[in-house]
mmCIF file of C-alpha atoms in Angstrom:
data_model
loop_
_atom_site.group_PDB
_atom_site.id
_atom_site.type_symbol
_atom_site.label_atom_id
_atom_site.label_comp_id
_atom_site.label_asym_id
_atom_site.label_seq_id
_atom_site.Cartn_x
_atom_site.Cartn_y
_atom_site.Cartn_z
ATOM 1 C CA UNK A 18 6.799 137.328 81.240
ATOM 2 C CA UNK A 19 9.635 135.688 79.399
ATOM 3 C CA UNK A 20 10.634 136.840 76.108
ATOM 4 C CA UNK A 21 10.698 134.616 72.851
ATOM 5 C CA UNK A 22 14.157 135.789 72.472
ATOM 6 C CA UNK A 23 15.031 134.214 75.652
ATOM 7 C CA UNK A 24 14.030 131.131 74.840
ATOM 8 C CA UNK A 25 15.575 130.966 71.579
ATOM 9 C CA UNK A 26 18.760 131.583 73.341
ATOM 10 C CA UNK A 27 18.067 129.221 75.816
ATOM 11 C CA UNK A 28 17.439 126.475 72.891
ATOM 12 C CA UNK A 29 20.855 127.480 71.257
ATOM 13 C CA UNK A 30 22.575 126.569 74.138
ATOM 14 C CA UNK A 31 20.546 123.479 74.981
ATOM 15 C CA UNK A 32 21.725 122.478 71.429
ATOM 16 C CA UNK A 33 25.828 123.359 71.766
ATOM 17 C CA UNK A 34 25.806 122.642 75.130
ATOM 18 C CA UNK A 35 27.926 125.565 74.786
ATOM 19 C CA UNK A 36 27.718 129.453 75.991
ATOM 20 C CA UNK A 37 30.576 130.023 73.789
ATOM 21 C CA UNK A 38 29.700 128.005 70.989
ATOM 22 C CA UNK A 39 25.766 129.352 71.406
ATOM 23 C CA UNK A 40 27.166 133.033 71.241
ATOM 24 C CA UNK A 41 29.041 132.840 68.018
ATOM 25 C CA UNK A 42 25.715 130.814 66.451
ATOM 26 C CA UNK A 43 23.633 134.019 67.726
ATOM 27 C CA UNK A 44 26.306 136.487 67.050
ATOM 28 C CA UNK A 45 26.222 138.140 70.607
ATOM 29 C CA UNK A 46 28.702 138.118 73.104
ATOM 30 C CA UNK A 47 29.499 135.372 75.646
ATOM 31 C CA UNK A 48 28.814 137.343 78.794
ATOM 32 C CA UNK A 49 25.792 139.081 77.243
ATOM 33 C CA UNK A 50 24.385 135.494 76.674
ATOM 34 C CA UNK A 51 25.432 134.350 80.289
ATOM 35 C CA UNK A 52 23.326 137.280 81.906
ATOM 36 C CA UNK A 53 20.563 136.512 79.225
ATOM 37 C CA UNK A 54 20.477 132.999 80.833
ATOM 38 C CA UNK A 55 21.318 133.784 84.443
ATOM 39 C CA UNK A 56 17.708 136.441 83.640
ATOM 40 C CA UNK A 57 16.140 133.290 82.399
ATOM 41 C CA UNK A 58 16.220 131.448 85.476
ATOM 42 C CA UNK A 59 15.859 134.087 88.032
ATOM 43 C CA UNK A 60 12.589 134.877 86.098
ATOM 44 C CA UNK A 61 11.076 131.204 86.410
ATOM 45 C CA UNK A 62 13.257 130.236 90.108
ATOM 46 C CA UNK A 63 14.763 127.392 88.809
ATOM 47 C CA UNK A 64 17.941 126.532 87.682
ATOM 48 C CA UNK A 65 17.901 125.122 84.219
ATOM 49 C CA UNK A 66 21.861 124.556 83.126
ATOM 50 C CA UNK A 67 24.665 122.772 85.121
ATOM 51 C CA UNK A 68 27.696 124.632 84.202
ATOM 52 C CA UNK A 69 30.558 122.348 83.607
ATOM 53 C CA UNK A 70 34.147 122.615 82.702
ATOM 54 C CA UNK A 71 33.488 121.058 79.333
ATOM 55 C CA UNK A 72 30.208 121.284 78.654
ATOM 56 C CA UNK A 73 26.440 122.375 79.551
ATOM 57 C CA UNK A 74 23.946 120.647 80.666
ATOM 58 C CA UNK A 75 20.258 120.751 81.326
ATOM 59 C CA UNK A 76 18.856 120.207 84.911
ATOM 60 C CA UNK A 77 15.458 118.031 84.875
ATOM 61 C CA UNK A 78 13.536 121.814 84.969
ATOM 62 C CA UNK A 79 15.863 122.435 82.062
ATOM 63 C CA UNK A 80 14.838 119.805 80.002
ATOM 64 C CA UNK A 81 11.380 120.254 80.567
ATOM 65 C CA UNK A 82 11.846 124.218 79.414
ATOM 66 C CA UNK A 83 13.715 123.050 76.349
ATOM 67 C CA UNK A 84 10.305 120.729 75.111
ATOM 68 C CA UNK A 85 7.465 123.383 76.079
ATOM 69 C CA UNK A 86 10.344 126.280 74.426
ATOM 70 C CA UNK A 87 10.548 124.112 71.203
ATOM 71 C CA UNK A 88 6.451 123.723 71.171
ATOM 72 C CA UNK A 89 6.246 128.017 71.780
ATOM 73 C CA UNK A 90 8.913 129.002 69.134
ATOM 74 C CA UNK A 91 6.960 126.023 66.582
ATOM 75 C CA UNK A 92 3.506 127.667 67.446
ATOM 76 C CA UNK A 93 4.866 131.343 67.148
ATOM 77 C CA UNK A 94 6.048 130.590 63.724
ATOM 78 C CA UNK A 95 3.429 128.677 62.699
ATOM 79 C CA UNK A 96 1.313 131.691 63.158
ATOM 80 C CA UNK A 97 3.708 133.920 61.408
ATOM 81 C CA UNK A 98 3.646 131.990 58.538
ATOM 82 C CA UNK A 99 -0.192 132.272 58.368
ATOM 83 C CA UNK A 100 -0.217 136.236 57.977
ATOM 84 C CA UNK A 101 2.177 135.852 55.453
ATOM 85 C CA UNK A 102 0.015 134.185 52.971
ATOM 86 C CA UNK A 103 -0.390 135.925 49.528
ATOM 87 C CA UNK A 104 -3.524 137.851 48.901
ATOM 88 C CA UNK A 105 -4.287 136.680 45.335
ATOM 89 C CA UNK A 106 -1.986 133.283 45.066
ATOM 90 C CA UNK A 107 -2.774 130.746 48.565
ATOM 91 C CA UNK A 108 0.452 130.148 50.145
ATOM 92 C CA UNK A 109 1.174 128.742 53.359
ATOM 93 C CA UNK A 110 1.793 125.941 55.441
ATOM 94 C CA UNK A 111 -0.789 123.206 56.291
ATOM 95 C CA UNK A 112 0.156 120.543 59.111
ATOM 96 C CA UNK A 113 -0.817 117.341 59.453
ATOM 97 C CA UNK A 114 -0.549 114.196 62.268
ATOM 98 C CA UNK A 115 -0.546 110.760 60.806
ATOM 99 C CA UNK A 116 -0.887 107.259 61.909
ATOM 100 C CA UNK A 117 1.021 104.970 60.556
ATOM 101 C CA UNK A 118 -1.345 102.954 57.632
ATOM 102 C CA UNK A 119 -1.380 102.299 53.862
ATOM 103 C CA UNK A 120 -4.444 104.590 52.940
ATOM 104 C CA UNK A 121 -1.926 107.601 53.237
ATOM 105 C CA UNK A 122 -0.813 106.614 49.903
ATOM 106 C CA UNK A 123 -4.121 108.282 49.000
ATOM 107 C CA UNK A 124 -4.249 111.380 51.189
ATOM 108 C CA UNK A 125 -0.615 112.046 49.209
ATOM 109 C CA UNK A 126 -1.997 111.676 45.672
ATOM 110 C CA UNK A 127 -4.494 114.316 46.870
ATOM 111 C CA UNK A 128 -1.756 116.510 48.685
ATOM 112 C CA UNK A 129 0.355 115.999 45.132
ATOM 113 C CA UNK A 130 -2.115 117.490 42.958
ATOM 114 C CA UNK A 131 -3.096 120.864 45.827
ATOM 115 C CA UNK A 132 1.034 121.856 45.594
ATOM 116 C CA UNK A 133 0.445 121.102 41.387
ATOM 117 C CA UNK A 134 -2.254 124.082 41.801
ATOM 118 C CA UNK A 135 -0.543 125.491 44.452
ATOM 119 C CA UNK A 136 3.105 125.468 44.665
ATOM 120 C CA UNK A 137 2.842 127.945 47.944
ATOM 121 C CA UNK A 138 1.697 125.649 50.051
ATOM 122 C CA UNK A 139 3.805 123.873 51.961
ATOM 123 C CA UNK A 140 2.562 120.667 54.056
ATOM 124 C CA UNK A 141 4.592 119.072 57.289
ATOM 125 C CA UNK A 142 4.214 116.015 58.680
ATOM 126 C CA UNK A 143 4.031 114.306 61.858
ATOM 127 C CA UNK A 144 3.804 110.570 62.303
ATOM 128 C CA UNK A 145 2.618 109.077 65.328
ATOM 129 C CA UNK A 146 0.063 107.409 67.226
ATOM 130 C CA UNK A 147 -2.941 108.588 68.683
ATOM 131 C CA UNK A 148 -2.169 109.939 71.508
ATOM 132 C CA UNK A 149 1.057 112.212 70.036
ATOM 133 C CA UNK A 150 -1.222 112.896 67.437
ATOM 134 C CA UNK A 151 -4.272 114.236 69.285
ATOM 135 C CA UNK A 152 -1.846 116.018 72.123
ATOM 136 C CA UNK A 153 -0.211 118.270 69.244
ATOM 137 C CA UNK A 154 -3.747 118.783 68.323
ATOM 138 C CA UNK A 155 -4.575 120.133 71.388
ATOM 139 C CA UNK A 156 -1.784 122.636 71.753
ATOM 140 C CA UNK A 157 -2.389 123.804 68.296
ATOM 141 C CA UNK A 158 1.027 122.201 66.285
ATOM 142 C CA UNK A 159 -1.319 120.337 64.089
ATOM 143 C CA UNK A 160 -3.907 121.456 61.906
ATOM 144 C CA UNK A 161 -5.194 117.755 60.813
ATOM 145 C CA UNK A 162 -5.513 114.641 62.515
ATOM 146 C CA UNK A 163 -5.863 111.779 60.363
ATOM 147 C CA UNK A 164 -6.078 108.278 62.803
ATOM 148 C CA UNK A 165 -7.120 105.070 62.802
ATOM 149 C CA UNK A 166 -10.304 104.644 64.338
ATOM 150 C CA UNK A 167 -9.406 107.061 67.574
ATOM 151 C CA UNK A 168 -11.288 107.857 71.064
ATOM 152 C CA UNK A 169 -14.121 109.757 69.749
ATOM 153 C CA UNK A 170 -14.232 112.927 72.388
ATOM 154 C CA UNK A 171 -16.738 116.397 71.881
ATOM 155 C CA UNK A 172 -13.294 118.362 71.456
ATOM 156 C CA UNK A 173 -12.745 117.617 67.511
ATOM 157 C CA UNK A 174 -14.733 118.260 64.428
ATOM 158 C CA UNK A 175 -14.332 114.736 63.136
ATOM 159 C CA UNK A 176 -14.961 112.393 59.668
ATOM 160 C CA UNK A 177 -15.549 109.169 59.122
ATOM 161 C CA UNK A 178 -12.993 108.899 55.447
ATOM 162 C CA UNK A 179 -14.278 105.824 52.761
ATOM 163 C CA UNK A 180 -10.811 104.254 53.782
ATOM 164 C CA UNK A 181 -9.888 101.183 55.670
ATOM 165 C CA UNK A 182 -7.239 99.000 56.562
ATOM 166 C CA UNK A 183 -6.561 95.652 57.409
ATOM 167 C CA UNK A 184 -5.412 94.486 60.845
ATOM 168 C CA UNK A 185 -3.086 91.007 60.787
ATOM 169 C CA UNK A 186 -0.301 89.593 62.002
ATOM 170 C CA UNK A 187 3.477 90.240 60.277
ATOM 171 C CA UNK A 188 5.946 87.039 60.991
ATOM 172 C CA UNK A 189 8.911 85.265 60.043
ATOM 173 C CA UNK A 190 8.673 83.543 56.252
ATOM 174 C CA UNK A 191 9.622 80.353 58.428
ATOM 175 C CA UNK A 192 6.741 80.642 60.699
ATOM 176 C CA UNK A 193 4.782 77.725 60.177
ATOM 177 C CA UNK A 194 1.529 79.945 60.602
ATOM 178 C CA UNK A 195 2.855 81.405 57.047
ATOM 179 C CA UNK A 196 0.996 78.317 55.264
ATOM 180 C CA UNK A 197 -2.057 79.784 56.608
ATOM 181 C CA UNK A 198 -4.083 82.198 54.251
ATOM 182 C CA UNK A 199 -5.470 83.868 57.392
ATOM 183 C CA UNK A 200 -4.928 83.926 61.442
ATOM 184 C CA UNK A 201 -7.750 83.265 64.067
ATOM 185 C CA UNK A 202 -7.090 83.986 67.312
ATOM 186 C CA UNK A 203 -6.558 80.153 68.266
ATOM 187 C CA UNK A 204 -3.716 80.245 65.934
ATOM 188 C CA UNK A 205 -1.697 82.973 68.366
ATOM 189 C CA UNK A 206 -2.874 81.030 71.715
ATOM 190 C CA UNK A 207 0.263 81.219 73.396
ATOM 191 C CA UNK A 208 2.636 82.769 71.197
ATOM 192 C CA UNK A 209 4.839 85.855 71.654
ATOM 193 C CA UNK A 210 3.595 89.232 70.305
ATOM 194 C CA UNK A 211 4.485 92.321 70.108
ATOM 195 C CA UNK A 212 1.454 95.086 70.494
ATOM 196 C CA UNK A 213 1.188 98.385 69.221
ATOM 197 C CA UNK A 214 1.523 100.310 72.701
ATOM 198 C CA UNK A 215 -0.903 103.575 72.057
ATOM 199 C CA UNK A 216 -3.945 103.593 74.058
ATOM 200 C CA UNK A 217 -6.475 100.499 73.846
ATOM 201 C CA UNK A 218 -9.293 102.025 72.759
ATOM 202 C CA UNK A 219 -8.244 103.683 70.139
ATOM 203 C CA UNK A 220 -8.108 100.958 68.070
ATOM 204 C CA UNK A 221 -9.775 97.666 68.220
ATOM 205 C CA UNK A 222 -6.436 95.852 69.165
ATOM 206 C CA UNK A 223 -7.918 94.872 72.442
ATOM 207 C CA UNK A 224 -11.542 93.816 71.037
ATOM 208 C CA UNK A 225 -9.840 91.398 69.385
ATOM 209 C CA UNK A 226 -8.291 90.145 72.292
ATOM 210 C CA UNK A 227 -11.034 90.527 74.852
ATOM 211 C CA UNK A 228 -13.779 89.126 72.249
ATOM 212 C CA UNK A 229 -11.448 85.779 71.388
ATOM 213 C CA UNK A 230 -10.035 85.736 75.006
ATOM 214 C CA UNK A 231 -6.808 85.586 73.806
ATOM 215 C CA UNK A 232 -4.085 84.651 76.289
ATOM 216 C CA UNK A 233 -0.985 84.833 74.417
ATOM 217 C CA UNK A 234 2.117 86.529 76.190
ATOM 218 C CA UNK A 235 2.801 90.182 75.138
ATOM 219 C CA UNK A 236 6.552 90.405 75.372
ATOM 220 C CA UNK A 237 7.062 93.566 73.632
ATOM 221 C CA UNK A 238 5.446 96.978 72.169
ATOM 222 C CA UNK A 239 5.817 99.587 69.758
ATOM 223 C CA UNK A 240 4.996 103.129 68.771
ATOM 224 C CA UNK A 241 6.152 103.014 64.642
ATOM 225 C CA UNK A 242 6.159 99.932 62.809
ATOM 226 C CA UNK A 243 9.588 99.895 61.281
ATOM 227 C CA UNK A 244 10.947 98.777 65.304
ATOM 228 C CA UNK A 245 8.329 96.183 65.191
ATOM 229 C CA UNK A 246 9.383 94.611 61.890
ATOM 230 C CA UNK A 247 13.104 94.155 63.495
ATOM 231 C CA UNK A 248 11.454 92.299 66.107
ATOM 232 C CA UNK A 249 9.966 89.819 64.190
ATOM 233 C CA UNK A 250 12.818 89.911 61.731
ATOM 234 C CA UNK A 251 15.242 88.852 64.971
ATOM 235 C CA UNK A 252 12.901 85.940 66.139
ATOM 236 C CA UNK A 253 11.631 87.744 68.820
ATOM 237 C CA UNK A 254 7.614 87.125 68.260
ATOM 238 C CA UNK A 255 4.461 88.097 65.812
ATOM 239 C CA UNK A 256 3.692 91.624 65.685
ATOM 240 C CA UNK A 257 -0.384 92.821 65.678
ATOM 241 C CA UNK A 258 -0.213 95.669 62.992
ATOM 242 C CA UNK A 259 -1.725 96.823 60.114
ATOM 243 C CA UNK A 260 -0.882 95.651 56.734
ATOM 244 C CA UNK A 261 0.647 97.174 53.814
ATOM 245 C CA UNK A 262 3.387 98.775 55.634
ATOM 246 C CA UNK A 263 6.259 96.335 55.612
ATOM 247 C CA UNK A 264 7.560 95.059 52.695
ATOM 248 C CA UNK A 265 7.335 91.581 52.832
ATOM 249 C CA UNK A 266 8.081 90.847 48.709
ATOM 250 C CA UNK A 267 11.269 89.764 47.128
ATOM 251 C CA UNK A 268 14.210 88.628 49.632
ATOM 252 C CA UNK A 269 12.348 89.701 52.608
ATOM 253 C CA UNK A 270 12.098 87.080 55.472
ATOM 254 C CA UNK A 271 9.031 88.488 56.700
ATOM 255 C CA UNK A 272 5.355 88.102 55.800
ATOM 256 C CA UNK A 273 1.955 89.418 56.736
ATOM 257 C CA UNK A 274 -1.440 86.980 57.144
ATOM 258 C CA UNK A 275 -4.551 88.769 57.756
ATOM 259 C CA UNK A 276 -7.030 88.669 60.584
ATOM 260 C CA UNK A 277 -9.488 85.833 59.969
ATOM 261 C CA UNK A 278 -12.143 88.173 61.814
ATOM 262 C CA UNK A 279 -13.784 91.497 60.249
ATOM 263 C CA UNK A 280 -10.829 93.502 61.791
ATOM 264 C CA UNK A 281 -10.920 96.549 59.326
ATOM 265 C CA UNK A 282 -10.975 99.894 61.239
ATOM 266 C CA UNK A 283 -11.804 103.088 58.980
ATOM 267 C CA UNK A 284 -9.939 106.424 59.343
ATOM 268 C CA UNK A 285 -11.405 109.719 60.576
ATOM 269 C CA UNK A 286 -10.159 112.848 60.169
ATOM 270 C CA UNK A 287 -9.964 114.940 63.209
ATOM 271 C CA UNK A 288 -9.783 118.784 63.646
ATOM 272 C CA UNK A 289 -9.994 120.817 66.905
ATOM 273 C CA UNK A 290 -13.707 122.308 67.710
ATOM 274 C CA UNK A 291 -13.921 126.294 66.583
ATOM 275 C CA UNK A 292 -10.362 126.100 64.862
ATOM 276 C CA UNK A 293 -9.352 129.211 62.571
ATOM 277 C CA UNK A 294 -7.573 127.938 59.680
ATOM 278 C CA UNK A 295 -5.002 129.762 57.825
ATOM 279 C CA UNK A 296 -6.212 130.096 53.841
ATOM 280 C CA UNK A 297 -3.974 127.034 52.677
ATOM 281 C CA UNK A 298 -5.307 124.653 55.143
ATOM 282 C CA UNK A 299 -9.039 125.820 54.112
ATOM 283 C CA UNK A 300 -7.866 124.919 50.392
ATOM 284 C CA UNK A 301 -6.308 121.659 51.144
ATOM 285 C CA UNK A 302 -9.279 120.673 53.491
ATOM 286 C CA UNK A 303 -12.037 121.413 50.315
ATOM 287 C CA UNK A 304 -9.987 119.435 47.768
ATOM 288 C CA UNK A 305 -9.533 116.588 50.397
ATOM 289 C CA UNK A 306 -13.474 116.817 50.790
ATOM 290 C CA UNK A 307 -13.737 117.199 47.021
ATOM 291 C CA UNK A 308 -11.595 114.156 46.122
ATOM 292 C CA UNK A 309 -12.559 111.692 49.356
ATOM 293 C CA UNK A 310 -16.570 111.916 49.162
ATOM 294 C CA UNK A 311 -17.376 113.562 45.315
ATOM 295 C CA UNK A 312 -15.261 111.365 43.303
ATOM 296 C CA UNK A 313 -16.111 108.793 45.600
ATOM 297 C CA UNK A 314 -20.389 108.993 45.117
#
């Protein structure tokens, strides 16, 4: 069984590529850190550095040690944390997966006013798509899921929110499709675009091209919007996205044009089936109920 210790050594000198440099950052000894490693890898029967003159490396077994040790040493403390919570005042840490959309704007006014009650509570955050989302679900990083109409699957505890968004198109100011007040899918016939690139169906990206049979080229794809936005902002093509998350005011030679079809998917929010919260996540999940459906009746 390997020991977290090991693999917090084994991160330090993933991260100075160093056994020197590793040792003085743990304050042990060089060849006490060597064995530690050289245990490491007779334990597992791989090698996982490539000693060099000037520096470390990881081999490809390395490299994958370094992503699941970062996920264990994340998890362990995550748990930690959760014990630690005070018995009269809720502190902890609550953590949440985004997708990238404009009703988080809301989900942060209610996060604002829990740490106003709460200053104990701490809240991370991890924007993504989908699929990063839901897989840090699974291995218990996340908490929350909070996604734009996702795969539906008997895993989650899940929650249709009274939000939506707007899909559209974002483009160049000079476009001449920016005279239009809206886009139909016979405006794009044939045009370059750039895709968001997490799974199909979980968003209705591709209903909107299978129902309209749209042919136009796909020449590029993204994961975060910013990326996409420099696309379009080069002349490169139209990017499918969600509005509200560009800024397209002022000096800005880009601009957004809505969907001419009823393109607005809602956002659920997604937990994992039989999941123990901690005491601040329980808090932050009541007010979020509390402000989302009471104040919304």
């Amino acid at each position: 069984m390997i020991e977290t210790r090991l693999l917090q050594y084994f991160l330090a000198v993933a991260e100075e590529q160093s056994i020197t440099k590793a040792a003085d950052y743990l304050h042990i000894t060089q060849p006490t850190l060597s064995k530690q490693m050289m245990d490491l890898e007779a334990i597992l029967g791989k090698q996982l550095l490539i000693r060099g003159k000037k520096k470390i490396t990881l081999t490809e077994d390395g490299a994958y040690l370094r992503g699941k040790a970062k996920e264990i040493i994340s998890l362990i403390e995550k748990t930690e944390n959760s014990f630690h919570e005070g018995e009269h005042t809720i502190t902890g840490d609550v953590y949440i997966g985004c997708g990238e959309f404009r009703s988080t704007y809301t989900i942060m006014k209610i996060i604002c006013a829990v740490r106003k009650e709460n200053p104990g509570i701490h809240f991370h955050f991890f924007s993504g798509n989908a699929d990063l989302v839901i897989e840090r679900l699974d291995k218990g990083l996340l908490d929350i899921g909070i996604l734009l109409e996702p795969e539906i699957s008997s895993r989650y505890d899940y929650q249709k929110l009274p939000l939506c968004e707007t899909w559209g198109v974002l483009m160049r100011k000079d476009s001449p499709l920016a005279a239009r007040e809206s886009i139909s899918a016979g405006d794009l016939s044939g045009l370059p675009l750039i895709v968001p690139n997490q799974t199909f169906n979980s968003n209705r990206a591709n209903v909107f091209f299978e129902e309209n049979k749209l042919s136009s080229p796909i020449i590029a794809s993204y994961n975060l919007i910013y990326n996409a936005g420099l696309m379009v902002e080069a002349g490169m093509g139209y990017a499918l996205c969600i509005g509200g998350l560009i800024n397209t005011t002022g000096d800005s030679p880009l601009t957004f044009r809505p969907l001419a079809s009823t393109f607005h998917p809602s956002i659920y929010l997604f937990t994992k089936k039989y999941q123990t919260f901690s005491k601040a996540t329980k808090l932050f999940l009541t007010r979020f109920q509390e402000e989302m459906f009471h104040h919304k009746s």
